[in-house]
PDB file of N, CA and C in Angstrom:
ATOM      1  N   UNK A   1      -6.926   9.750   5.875  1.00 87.00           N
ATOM      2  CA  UNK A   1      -6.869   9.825   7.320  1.00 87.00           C
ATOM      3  C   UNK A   1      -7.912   8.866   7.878  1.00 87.00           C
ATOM      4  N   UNK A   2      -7.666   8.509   8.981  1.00 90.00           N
ATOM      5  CA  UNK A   2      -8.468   7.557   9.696  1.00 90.00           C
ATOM      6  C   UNK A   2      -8.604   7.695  10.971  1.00 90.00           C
ATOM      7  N   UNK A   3      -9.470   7.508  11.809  1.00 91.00           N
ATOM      8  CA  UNK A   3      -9.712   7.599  12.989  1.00 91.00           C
ATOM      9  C   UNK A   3      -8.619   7.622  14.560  1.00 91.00           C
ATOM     10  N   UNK A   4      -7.746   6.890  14.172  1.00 94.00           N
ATOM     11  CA  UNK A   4      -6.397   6.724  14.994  1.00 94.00           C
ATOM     12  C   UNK A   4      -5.782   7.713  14.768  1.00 94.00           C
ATOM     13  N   UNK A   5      -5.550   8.055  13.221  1.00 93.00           N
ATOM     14  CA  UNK A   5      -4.461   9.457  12.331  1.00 93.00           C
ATOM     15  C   UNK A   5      -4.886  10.725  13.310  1.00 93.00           C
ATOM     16  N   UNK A   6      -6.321  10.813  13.265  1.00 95.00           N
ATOM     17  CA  UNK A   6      -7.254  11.844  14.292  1.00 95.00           C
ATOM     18  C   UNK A   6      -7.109  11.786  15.277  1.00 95.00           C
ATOM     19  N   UNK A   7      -7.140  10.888  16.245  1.00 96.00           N
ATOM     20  CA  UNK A   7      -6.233  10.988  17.611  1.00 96.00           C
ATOM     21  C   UNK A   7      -5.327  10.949  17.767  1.00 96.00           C
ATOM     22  N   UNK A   8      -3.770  10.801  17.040  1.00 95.00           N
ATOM     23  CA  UNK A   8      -2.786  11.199  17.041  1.00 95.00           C
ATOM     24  C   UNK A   8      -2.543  12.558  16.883  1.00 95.00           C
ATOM     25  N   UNK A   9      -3.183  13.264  15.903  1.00 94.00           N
ATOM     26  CA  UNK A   9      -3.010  14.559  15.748  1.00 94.00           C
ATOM     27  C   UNK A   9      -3.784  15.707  17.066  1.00 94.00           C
ATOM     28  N   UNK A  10      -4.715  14.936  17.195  1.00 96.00           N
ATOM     29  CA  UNK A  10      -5.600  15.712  18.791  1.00 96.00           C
ATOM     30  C   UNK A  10      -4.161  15.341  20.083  1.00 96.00           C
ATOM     31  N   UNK A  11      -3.692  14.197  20.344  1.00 97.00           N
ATOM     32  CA  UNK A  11      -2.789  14.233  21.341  1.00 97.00           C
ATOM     33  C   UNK A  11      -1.633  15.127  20.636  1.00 97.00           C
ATOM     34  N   UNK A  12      -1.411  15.266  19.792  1.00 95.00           N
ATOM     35  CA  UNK A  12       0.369  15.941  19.260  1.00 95.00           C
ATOM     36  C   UNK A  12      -0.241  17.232  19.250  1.00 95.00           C
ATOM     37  N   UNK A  13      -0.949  17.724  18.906  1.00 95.00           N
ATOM     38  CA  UNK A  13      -1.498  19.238  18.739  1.00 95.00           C
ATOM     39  C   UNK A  13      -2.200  19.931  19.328  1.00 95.00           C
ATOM     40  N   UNK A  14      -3.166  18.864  19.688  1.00 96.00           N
ATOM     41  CA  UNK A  14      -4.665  19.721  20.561  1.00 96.00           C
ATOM     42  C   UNK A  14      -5.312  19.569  19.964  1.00 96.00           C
ATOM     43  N   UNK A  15      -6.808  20.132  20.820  1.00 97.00           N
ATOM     44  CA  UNK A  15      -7.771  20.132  19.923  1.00 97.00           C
ATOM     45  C   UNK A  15      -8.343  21.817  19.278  1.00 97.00           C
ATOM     46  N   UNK A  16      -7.394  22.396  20.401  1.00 97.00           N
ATOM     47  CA  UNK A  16      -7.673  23.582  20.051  1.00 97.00           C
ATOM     48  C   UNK A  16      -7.219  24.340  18.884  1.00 97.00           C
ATOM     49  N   UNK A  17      -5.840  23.444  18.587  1.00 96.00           N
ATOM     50  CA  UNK A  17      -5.062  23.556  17.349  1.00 96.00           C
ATOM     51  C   UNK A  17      -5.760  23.012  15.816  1.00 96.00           C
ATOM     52  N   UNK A  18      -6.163  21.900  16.457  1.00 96.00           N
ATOM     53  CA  UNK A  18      -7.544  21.462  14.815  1.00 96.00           C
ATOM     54  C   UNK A  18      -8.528  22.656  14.827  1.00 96.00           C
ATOM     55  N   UNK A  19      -9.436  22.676  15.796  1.00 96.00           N
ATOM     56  CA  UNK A  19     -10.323  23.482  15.375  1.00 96.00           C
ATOM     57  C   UNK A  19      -9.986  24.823  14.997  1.00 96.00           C
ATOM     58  N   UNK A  20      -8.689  25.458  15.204  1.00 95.00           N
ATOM     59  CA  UNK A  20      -8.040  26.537  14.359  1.00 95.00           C
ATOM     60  C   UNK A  20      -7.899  26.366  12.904  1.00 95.00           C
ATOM     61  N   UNK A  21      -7.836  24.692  12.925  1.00 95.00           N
ATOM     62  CA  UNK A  21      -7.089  24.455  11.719  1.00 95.00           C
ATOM     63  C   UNK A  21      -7.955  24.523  10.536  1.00 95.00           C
ATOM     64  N   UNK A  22      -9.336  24.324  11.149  1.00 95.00           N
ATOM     65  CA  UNK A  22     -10.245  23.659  10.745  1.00 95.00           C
ATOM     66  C   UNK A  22     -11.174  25.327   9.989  1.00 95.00           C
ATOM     67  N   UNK A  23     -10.986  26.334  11.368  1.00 95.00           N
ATOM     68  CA  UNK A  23     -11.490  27.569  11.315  1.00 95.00           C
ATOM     69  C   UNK A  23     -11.207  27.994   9.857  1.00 95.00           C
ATOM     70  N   UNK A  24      -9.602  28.004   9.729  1.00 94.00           N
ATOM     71  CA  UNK A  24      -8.668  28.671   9.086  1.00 94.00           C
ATOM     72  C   UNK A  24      -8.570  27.748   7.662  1.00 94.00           C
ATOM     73  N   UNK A  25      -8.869  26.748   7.571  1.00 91.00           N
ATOM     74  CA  UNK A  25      -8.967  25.817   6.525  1.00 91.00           C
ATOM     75  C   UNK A  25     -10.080  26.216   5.146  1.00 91.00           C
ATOM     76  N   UNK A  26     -11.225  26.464   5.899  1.00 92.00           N
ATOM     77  CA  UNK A  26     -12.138  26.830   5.179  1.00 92.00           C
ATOM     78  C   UNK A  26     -12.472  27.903   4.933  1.00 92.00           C
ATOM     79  N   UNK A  27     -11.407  29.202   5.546  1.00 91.00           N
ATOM     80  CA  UNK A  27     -11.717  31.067   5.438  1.00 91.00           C
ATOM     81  C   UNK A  27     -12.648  31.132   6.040  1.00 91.00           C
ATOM     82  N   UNK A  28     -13.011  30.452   7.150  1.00 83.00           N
ATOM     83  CA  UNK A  28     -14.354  31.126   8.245  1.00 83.00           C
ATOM     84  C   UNK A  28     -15.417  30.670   8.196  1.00 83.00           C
ATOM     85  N   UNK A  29     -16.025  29.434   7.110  1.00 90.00           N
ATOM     86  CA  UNK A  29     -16.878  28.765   7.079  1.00 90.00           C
ATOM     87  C   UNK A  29     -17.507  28.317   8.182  1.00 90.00           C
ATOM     88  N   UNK A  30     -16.200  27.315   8.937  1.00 94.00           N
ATOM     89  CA  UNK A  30     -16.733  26.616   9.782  1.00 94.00           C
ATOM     90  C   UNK A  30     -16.514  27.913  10.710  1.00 94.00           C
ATOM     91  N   UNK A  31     -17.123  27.961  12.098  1.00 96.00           N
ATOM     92  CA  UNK A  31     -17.425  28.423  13.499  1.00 96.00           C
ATOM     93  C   UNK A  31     -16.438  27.202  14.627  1.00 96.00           C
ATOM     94  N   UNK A  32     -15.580  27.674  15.355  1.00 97.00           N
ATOM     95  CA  UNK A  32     -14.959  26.985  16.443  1.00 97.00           C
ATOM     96  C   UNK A  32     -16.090  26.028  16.825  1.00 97.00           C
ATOM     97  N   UNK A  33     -16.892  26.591  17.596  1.00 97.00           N
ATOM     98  CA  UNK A  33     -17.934  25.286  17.434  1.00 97.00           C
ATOM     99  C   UNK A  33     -18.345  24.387  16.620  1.00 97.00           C
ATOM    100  N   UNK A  34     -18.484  24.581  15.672  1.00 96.00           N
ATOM    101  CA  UNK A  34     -18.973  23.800  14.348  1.00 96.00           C
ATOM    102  C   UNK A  34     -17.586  22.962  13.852  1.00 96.00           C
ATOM    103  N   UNK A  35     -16.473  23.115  14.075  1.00 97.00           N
ATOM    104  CA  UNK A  35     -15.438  22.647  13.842  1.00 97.00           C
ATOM    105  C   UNK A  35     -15.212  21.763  15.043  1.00 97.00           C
ATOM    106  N   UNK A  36     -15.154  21.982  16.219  1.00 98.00           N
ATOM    107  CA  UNK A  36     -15.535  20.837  17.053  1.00 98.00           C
ATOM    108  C   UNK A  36     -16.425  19.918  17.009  1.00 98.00           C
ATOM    109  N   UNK A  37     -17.824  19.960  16.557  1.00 97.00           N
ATOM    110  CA  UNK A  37     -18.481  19.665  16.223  1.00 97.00           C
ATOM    111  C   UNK A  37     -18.135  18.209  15.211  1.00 97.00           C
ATOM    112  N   UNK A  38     -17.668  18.720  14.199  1.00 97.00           N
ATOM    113  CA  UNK A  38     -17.302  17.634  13.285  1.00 97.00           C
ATOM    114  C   UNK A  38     -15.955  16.910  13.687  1.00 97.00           C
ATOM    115  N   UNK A  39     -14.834  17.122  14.501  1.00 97.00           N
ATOM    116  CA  UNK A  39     -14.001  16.688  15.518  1.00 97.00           C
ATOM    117  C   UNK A  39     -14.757  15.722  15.949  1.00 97.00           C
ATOM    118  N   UNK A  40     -16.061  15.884  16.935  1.00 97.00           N
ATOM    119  CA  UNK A  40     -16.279  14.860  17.602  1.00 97.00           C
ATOM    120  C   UNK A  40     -16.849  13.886  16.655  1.00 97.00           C
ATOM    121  N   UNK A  41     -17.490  14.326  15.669  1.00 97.00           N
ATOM    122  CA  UNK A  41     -18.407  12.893  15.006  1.00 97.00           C
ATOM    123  C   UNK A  41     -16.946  12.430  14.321  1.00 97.00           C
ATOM    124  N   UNK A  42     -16.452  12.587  13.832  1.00 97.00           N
ATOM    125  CA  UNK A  42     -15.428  11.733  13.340  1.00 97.00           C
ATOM    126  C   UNK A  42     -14.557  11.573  14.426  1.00 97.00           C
ATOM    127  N   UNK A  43     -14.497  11.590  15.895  1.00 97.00           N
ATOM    128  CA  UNK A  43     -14.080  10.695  16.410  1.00 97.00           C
ATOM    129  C   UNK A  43     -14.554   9.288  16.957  1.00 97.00           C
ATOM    130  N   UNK A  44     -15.959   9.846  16.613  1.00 96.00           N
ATOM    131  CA  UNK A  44     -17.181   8.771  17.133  1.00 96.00           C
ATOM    132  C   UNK A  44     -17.201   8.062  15.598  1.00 96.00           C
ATOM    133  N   UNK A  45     -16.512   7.699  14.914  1.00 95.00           N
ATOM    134  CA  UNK A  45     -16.938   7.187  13.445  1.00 95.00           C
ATOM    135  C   UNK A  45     -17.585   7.517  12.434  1.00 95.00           C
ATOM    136  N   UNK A  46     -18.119   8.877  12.297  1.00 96.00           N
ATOM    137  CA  UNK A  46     -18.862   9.494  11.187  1.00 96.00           C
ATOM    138  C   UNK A  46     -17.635  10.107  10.222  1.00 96.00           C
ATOM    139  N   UNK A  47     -17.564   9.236   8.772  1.00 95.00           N
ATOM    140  CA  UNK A  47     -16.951   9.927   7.820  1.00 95.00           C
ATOM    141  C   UNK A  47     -17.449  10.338   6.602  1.00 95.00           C
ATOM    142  N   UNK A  48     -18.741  11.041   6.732  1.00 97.00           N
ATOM    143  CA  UNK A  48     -19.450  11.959   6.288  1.00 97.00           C
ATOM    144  C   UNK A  48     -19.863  13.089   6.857  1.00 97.00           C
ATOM    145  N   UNK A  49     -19.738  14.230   6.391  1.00 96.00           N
ATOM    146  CA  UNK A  49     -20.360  15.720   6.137  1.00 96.00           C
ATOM    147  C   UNK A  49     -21.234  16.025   5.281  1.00 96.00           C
ATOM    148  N   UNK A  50     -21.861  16.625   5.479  1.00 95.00           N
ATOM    149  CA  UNK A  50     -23.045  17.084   4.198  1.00 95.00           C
ATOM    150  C   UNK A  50     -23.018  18.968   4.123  1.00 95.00           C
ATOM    151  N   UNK A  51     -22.075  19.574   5.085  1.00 93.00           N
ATOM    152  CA  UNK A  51     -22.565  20.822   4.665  1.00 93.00           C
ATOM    153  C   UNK A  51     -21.943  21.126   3.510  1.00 93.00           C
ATOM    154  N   UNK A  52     -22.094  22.606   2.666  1.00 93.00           N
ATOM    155  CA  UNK A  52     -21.831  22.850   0.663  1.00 93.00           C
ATOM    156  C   UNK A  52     -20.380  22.512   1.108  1.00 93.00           C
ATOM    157  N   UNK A  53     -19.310  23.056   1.839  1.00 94.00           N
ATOM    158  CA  UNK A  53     -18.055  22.914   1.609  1.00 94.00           C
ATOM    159  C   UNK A  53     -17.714  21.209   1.660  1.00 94.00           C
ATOM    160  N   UNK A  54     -17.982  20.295   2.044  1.00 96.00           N
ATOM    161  CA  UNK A  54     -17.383  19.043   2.511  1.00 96.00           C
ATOM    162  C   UNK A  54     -18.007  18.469   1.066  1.00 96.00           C
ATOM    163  N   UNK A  55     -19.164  18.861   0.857  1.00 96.00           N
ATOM    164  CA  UNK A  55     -19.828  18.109  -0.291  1.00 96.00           C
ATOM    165  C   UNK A  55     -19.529  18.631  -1.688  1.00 96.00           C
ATOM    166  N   UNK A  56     -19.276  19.815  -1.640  1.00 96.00           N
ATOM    167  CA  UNK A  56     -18.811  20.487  -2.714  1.00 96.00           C
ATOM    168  C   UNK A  56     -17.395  20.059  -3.264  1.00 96.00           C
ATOM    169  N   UNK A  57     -16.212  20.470  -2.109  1.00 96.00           N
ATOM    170  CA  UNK A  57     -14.581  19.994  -2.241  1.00 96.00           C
ATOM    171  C   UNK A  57     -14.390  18.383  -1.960  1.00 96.00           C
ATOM    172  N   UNK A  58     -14.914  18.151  -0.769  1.00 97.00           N
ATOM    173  CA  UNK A  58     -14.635  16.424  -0.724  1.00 97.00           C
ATOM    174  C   UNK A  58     -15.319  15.452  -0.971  1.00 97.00           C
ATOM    175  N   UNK A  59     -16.518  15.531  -1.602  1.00 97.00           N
ATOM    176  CA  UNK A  59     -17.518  14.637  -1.729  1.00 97.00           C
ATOM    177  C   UNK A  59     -17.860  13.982  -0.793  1.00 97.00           C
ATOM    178  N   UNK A  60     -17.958  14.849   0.419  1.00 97.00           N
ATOM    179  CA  UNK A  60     -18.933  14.392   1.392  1.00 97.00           C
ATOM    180  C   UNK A  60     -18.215  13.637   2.669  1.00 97.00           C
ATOM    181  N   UNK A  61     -16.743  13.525   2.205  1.00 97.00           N
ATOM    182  CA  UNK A  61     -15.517  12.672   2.772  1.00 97.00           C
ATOM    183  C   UNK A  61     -15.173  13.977   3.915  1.00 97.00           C
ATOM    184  N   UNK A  62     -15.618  13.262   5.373  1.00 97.00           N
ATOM    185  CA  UNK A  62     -15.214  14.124   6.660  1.00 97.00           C
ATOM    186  C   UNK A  62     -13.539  14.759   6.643  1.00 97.00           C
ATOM    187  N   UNK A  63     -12.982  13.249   6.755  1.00 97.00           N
ATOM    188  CA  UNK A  63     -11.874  12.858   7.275  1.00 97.00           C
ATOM    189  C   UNK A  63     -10.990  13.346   6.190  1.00 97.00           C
ATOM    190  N   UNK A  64     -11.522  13.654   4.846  1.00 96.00           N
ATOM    191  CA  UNK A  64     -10.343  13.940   4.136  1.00 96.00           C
ATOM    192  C   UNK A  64     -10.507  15.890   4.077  1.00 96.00           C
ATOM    193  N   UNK A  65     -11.575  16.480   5.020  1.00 97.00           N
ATOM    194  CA  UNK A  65     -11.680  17.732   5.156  1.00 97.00           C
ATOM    195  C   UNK A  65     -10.875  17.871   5.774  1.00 97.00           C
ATOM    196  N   UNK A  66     -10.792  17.360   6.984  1.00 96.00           N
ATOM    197  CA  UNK A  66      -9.955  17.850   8.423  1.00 96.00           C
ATOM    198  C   UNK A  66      -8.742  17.376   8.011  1.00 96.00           C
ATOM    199  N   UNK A  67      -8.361  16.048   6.664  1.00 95.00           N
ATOM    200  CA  UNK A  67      -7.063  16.157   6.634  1.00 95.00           C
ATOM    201  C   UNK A  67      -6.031  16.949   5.487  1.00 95.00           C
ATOM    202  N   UNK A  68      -7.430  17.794   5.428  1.00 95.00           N
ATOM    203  CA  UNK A  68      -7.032  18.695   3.757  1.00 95.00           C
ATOM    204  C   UNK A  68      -6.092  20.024   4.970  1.00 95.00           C
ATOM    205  N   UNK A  69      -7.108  20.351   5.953  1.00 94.00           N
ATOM    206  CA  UNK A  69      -6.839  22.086   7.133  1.00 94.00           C
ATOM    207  C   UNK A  69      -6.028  21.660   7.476  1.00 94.00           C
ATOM    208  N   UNK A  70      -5.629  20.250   8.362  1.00 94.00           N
ATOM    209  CA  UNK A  70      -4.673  20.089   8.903  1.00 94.00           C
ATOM    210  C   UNK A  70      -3.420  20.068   7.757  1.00 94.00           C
ATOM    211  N   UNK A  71      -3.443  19.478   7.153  1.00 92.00           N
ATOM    212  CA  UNK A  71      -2.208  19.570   6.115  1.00 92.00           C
ATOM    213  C   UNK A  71      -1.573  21.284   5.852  1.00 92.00           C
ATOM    214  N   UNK A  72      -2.341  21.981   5.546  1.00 88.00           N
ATOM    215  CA  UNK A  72      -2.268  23.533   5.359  1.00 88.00           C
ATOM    216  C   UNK A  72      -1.594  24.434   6.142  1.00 88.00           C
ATOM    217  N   UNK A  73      -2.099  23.925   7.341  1.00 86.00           N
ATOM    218  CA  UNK A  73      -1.254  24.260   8.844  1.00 86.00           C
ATOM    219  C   UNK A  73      -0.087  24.053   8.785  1.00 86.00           C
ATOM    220  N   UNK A  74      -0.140  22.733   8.429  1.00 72.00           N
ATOM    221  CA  UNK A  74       1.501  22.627   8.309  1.00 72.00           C
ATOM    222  C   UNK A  74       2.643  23.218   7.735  1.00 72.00           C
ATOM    223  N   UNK A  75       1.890  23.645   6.146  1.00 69.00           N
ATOM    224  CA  UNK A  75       2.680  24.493   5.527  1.00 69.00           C
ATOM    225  C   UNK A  75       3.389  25.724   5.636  1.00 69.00           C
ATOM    226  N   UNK A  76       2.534  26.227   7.262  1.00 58.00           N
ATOM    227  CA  UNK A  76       2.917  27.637   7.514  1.00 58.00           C
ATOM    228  C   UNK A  76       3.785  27.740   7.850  1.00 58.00           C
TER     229      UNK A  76
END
């Protein structure tokens, strides 16, 4: 995923719909806030995370977190 992929999915879905996605992605890890949170830096160009889940499952890769939840969503 890439920065454009991320604003396509914020205009087609919302943002309220990522940060569900995002909630629900990780079993409650992240906080609605905290999931916005990383929404905005990777819309601002940050494709790094450092908290245990991003660094643990994605090696630290933002964009491939939010495009792991979002994918999941889909499946439902």
């Amino acid at each position: 995923m890439d920065k454009e992929k991320l604003k396509e999915i914020l205009q087609e879905k919302g943002e309220d719909w990522l940060i569900a996605a995002l909630v629900d992605g990780s079993i409650g890890y992240h906080t609605p806030q905290g999931a916005k949170r990383l929404i905005e830096s990777a819309l601002q160009g940050e494709t790094k995370d450092y908290c245990e889940r991003c660094l643990a499952v994605y090696k630290g890769d933002l964009l491939r977190m939010i495009e792991y939840d979002r994918m999941c969503q889909n499946l439902i």
